Each structure stands twice: as C-alpha cells, then as structure tokens.
mmCIF file of C-alpha atoms in Angstrom:
data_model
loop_
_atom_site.group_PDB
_atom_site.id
_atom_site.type_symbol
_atom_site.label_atom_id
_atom_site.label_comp_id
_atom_site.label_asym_id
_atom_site.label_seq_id
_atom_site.Cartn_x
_atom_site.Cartn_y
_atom_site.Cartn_z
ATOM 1 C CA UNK A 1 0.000 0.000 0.000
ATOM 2 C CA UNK A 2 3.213 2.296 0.021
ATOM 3 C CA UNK A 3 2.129 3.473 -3.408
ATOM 4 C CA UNK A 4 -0.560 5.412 -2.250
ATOM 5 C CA UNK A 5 1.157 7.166 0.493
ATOM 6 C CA UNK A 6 1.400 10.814 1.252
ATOM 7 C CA UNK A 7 -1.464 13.732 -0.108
ATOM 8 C CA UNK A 8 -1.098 12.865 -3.358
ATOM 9 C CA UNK A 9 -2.318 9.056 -2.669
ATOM 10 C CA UNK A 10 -5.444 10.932 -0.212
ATOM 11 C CA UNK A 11 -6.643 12.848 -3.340
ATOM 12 C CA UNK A 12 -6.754 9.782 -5.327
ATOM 13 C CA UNK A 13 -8.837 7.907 -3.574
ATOM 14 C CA UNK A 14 -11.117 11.049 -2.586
ATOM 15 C CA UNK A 15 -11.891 11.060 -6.666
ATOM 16 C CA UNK A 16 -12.066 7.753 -6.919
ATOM 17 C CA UNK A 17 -14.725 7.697 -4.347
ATOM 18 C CA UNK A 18 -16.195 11.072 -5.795
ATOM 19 C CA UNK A 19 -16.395 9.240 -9.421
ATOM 20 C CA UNK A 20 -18.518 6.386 -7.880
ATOM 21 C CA UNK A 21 -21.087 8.379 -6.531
ATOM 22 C CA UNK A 22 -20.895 11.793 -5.304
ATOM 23 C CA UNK A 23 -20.592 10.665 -1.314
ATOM 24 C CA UNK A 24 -20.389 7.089 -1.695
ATOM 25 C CA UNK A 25 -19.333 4.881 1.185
ATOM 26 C CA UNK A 26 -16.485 3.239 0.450
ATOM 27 C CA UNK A 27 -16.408 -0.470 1.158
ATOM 28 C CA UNK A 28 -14.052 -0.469 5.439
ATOM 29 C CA UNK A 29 -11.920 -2.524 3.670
ATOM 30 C CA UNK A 30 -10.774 -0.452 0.832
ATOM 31 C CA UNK A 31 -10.691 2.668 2.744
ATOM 32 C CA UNK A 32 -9.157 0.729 5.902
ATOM 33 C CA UNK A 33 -6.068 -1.200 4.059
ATOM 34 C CA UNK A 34 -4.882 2.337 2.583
ATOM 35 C CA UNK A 35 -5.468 4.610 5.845
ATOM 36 C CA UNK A 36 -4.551 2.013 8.868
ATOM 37 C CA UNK A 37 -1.040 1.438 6.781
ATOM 38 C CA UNK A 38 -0.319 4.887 7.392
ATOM 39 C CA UNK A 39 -2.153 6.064 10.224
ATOM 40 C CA UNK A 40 -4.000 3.190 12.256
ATOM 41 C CA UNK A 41 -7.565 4.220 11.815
ATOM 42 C CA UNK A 42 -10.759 1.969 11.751
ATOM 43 C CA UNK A 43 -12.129 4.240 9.390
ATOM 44 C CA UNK A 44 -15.971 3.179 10.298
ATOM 45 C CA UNK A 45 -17.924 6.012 8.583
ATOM 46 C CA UNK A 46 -20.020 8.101 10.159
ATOM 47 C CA UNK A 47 -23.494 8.988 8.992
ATOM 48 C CA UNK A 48 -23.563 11.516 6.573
ATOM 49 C CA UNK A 49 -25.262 15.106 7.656
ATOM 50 C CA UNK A 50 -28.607 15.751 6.770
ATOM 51 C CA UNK A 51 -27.400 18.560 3.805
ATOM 52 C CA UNK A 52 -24.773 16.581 2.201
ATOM 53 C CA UNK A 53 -27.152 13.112 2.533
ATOM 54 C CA UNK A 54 -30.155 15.464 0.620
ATOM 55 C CA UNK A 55 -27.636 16.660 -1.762
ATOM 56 C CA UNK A 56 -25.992 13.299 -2.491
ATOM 57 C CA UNK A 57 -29.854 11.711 -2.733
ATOM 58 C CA UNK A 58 -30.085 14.522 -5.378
ATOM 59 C CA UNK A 59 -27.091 13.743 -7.184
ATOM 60 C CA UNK A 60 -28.100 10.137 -7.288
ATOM 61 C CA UNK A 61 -31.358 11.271 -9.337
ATOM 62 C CA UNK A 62 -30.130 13.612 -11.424
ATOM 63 C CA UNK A 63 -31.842 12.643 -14.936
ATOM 64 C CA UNK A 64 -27.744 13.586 -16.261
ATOM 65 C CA UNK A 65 -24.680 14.046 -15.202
ATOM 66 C CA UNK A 66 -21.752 15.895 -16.751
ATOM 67 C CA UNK A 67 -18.402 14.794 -16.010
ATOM 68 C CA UNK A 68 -14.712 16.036 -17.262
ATOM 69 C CA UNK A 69 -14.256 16.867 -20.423
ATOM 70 C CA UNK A 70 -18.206 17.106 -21.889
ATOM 71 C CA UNK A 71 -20.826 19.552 -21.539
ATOM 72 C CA UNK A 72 -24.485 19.525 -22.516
ATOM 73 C CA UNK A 73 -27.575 21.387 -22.306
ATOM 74 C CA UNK A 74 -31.246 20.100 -20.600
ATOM 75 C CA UNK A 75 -34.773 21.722 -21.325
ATOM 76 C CA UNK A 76 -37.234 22.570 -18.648
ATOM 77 C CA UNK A 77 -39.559 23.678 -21.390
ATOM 78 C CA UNK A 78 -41.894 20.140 -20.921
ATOM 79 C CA UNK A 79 -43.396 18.864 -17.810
ATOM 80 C CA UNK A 80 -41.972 17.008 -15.244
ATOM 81 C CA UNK A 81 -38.720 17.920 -12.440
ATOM 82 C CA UNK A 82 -35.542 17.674 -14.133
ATOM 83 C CA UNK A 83 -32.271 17.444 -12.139
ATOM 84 C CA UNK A 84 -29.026 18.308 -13.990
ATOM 85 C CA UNK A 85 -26.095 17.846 -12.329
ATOM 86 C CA UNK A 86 -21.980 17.888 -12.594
ATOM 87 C CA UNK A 87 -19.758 16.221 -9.585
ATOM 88 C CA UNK A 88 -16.225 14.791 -9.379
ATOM 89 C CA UNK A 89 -14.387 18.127 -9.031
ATOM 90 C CA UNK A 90 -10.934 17.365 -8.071
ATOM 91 C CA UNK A 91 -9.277 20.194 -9.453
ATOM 92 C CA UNK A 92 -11.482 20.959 -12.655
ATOM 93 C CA UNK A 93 -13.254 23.952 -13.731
ATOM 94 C CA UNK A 94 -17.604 24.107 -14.116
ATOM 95 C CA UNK A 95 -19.443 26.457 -16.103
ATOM 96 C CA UNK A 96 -22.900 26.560 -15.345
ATOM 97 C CA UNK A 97 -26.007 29.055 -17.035
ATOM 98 C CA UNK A 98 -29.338 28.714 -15.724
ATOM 99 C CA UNK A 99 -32.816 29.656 -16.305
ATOM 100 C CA UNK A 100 -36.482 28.915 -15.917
ATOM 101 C CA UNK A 101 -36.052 27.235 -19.330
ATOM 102 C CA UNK A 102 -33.106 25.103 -19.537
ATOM 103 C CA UNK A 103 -29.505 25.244 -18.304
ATOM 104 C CA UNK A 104 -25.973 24.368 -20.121
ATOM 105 C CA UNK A 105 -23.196 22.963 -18.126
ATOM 106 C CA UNK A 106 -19.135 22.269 -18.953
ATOM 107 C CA UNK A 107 -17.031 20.255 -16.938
ATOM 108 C CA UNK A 108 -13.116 20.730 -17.924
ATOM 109 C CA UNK A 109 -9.905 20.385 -16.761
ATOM 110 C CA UNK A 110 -7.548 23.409 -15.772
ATOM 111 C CA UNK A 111 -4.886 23.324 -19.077
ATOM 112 C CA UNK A 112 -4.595 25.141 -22.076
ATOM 113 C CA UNK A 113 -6.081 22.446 -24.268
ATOM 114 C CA UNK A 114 -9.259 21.782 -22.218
ATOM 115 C CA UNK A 115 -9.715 25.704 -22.097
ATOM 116 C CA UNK A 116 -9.447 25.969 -25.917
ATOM 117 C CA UNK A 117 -11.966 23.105 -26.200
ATOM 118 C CA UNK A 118 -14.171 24.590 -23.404
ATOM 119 C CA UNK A 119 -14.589 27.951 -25.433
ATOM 120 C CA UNK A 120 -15.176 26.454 -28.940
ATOM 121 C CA UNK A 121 -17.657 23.711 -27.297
ATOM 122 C CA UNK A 122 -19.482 25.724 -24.526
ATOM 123 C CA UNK A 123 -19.789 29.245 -27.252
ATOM 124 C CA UNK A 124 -21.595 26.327 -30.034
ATOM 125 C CA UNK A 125 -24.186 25.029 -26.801
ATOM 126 C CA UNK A 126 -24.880 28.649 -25.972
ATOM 127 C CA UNK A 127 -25.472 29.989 -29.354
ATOM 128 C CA UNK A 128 -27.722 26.753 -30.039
ATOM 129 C CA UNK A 129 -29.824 27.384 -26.529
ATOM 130 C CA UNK A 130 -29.177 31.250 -26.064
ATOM 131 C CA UNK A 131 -33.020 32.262 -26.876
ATOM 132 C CA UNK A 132 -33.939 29.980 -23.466
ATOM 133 C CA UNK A 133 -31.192 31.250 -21.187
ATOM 134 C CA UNK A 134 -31.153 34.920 -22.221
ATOM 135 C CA UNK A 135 -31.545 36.445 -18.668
ATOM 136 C CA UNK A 136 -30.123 33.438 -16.995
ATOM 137 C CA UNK A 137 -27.798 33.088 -13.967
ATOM 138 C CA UNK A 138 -24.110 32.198 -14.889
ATOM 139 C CA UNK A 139 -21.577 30.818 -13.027
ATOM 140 C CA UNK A 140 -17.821 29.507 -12.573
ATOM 141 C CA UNK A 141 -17.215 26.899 -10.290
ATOM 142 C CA UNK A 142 -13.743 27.385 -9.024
ATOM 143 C CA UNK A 143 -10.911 25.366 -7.597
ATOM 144 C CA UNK A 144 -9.085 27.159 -4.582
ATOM 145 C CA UNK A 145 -6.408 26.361 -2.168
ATOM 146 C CA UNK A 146 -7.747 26.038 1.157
ATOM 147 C CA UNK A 147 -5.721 29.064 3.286
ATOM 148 C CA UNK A 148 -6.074 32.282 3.955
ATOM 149 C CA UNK A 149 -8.578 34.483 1.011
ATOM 150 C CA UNK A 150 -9.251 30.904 -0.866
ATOM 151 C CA UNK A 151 -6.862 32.011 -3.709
ATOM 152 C CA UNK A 152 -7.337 30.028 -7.238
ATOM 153 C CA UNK A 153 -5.484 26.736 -7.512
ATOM 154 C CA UNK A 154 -4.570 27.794 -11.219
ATOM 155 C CA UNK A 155 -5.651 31.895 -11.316
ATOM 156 C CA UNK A 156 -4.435 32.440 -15.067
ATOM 157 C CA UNK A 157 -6.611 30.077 -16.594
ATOM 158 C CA UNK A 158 -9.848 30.083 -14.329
ATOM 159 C CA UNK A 159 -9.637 34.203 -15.575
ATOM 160 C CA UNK A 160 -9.667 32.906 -19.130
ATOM 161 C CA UNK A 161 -12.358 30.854 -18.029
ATOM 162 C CA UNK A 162 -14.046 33.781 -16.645
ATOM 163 C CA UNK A 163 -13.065 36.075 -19.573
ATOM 164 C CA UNK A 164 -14.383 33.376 -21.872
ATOM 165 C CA UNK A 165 -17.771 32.734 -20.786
ATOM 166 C CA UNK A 166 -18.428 36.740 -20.334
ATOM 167 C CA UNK A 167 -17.378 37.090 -24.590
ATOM 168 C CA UNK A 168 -19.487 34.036 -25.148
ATOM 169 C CA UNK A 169 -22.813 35.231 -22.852
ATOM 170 C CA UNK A 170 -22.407 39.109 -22.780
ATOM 171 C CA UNK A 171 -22.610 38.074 -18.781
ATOM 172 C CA UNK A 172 -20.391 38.557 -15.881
ATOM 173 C CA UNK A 173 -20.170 35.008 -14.028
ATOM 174 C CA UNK A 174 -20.389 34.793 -10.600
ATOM 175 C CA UNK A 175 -18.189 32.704 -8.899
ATOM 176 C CA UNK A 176 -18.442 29.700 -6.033
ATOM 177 C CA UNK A 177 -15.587 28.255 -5.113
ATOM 178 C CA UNK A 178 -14.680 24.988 -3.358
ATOM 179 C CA UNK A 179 -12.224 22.752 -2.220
ATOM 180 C CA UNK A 180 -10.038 19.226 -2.530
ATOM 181 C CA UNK A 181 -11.325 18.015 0.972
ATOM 182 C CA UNK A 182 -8.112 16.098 1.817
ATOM 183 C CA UNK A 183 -6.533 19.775 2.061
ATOM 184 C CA UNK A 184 -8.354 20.609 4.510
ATOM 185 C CA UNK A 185 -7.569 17.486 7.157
ATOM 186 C CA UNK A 186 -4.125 16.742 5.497
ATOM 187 C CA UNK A 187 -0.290 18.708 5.989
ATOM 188 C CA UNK A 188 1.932 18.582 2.374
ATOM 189 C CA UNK A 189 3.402 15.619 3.584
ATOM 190 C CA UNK A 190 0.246 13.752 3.245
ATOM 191 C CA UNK A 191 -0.011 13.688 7.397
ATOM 192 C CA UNK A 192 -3.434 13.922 9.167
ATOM 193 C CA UNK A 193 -4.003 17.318 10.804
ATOM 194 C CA UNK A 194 -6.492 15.829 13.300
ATOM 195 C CA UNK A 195 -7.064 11.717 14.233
ATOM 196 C CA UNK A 196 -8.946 10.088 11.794
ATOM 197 C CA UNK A 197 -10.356 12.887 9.495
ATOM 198 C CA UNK A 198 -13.055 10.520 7.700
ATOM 199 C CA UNK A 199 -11.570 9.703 4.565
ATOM 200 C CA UNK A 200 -14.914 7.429 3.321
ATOM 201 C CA UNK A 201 -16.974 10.137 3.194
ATOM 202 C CA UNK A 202 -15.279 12.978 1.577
ATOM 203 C CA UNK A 203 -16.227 14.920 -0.975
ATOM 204 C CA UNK A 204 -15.204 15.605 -4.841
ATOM 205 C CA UNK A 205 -17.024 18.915 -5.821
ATOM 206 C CA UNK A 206 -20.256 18.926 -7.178
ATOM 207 C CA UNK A 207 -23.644 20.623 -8.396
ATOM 208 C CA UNK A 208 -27.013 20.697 -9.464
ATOM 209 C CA UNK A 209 -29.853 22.546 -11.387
ATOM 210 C CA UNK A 210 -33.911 21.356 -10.585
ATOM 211 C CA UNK A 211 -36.406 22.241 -12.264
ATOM 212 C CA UNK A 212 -40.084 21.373 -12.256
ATOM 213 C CA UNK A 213 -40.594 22.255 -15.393
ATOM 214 C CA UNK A 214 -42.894 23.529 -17.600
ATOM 215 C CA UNK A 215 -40.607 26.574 -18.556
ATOM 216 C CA UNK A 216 -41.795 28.730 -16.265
ATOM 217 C CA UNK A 217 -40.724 27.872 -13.124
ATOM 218 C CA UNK A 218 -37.390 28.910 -11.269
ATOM 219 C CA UNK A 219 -34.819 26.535 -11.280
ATOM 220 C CA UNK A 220 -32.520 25.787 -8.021
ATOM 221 C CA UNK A 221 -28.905 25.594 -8.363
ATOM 222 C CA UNK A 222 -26.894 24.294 -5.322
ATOM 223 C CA UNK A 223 -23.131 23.860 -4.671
ATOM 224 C CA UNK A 224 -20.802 22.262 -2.810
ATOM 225 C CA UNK A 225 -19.303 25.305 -1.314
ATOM 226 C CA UNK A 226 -15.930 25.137 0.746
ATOM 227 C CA UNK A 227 -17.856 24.454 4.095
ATOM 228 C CA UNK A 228 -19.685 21.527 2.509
ATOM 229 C CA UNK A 229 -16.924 19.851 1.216
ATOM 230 C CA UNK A 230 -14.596 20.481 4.892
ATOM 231 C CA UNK A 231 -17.334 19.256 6.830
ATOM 232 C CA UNK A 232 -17.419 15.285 4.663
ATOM 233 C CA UNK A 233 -14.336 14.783 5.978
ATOM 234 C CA UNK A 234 -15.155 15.803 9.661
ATOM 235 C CA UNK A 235 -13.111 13.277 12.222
ATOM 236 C CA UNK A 236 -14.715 10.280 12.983
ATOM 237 C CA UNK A 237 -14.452 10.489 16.751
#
C-alpha cells in the first residue's frame, strides 16, 4: 500500500470515491487497508449530515450528469422535475447558465487544451440554446487552495475561463468556489491534521440545477461550497 502514500495518494482515492457516486461509502476494507497502513484508523464512517445526505440523494437522481471533459444542455420547457447535475471536481473547472427554461453545463480540466476546447464547445451550446437562457444566472465553479482568502489553484486560466464565458454570454459570471477536501484534514506531507479525518466520506465537488418544469418555473442551483466539502471529511471520533 506504500504506493498510495502521502497527499497525493489521499486525493486519489477522494476522486475515486467522488467518481462512484458523489458521497459514496467506500467499502471499510478499501478505505481501511490504505489509511490504517499509514495512520492506524478503523475508518468506520459516520453517517452523513442531513445537507450533504439530501444533496448526495439529489445527485443520485439527477436525470444527467456531466463529467470532465463534456458539456451539454437540458430543457425545462416540458413537464416534469428535471435534475441536472456535474460532480467529481478534483481540481477541474464548471461552467454553469441557468434559467427557468433550460440550463448548459461544462465540466473541464484546468490546461490550455481543455480551455481551448471549453470555449469552442461551450460558445456552439450557448449559441444553439441562447433564446432559453437569455436572462439566466451564470456561473464559474472554481478550484481554490484552502488558506487564507481561498486564492485560485490555477488563477491564469480560471480568468480565461471567466473572460471566456463573459465574450461568449455578454454576462459577468459569478463565482463559487470549493475545495479538494483532503486539504483541509491533510499537511503537504500527506499527514493527518487531526485523528482520523473521515476519509470514506469525503467529498469531490459537485452541483445541481432542478427544475419542475414547464418553462416557467425557477430553477434551483446548489453547490458544494468550501464548508460543505470540509465538513465530509469531519473526524470520525
């Protein structure tokens, strides 16, 4: 299990656990045979709090999901709730526009190639869809280092992100930012900063749009903010 040592080995298991399902429970032994090695917990995971269990029984509905690399539009235009939703944010960059009528979202890396894809991909989905989110919200979902202001892991290209999306929508994006959780219970060297932060329920970033539908009514987008994501990886005792 030495090959999974040190911060570097934490976030890779964090996504892995992120890809499966949003806040899946890791199997004890999986979790176990990579944490005891290095730190001797039991690693028995703890329920999950009422807001991350509603959001992760959201996530688990959504009618789609985006993940790295794509992007893709819904329609609230016909009847029925709709859930839309993007998780498995371990360093990536979401774009999300919303409105009572339908909602785009991207899901890219942070490098110069994903960026150059994002703008050709996400300006073709908005010009397709821009007569149904015209007045929309639009937002950037953010990686930042967890200290002091919540800089931006990669600040150059989450502005060209930023710049991007406004010469695309004619729209300044707000932003949410969030978190890797292991940085928040883990030093450089990969060492716990408390005993037995829980490493089975920790958090990738996510979000998601619902809508009732009908075209009319509003839709509700929800984050994983930087609280959230600290709090799924609370200590077990």
């Amino acid at each position: 299990m030495q090959s999974f040592t040190g911060k570097a080995g934490a976030k890779f298991l964090v996504l892995l656990f992120s890809l499966l399902s949003v806040l899946t429970l890791c199997s004890a032994d999986t979790g176990s045979s990579v944490h005891d090695a290095n730190h001797g917990s039991s690693l028995q995971a703890r329920k999950l709090t009422p807001e991350l269990k509603a959001f992760k029984e959201k996530l688990d509905r959504a009618d789609k999901n985006i993940f790295t690399g794509d992007q893709s539009y819904m329609d609230f235009t016909g009847q029925g709730n709709k859930i839309f939703g993007s998780n498995g944010y371990a360093g990536c960059t979401g774009v999300v526009m919303v409105s009572s009528k339908g909602a785009m979202i991207g899901h890219y890396n942070t490098d110069e190639n994903s960026f150059q894809r994002a703008k050709s991909k996400l300006k073709d989905l908005y010009e397709a869809h821009k007569g149904d989110l015209s007045g929309g919200q639009l937002w950037i979902y953010a990686h930042v280092q967890y200290k002091k202001g919540f800089p931006y892991a990669n600040p150059e290209l989450v502005n060209k992100f930023i710049n991007s999306v406004k010469e695309i929508t004619g729209k300044d994006p707000q932003i949410q930012k969030y978190i890797e959780a292991v940085d928040a219970w883990f030093d450089q060297n990969g060492e716990p900063l408390v005993n037995d932060p829980d490493m089975n329920n920790m958090i990738g970033g996510g979000f998601f749009v619902e809508n009732s539908g009908g075209g009319h009514a509003n839709s509700v987008l929800q984050f994983l903010d930087i609280e959230m994501i600290k709090k799924s990886g609370e200590p077990l005792s």
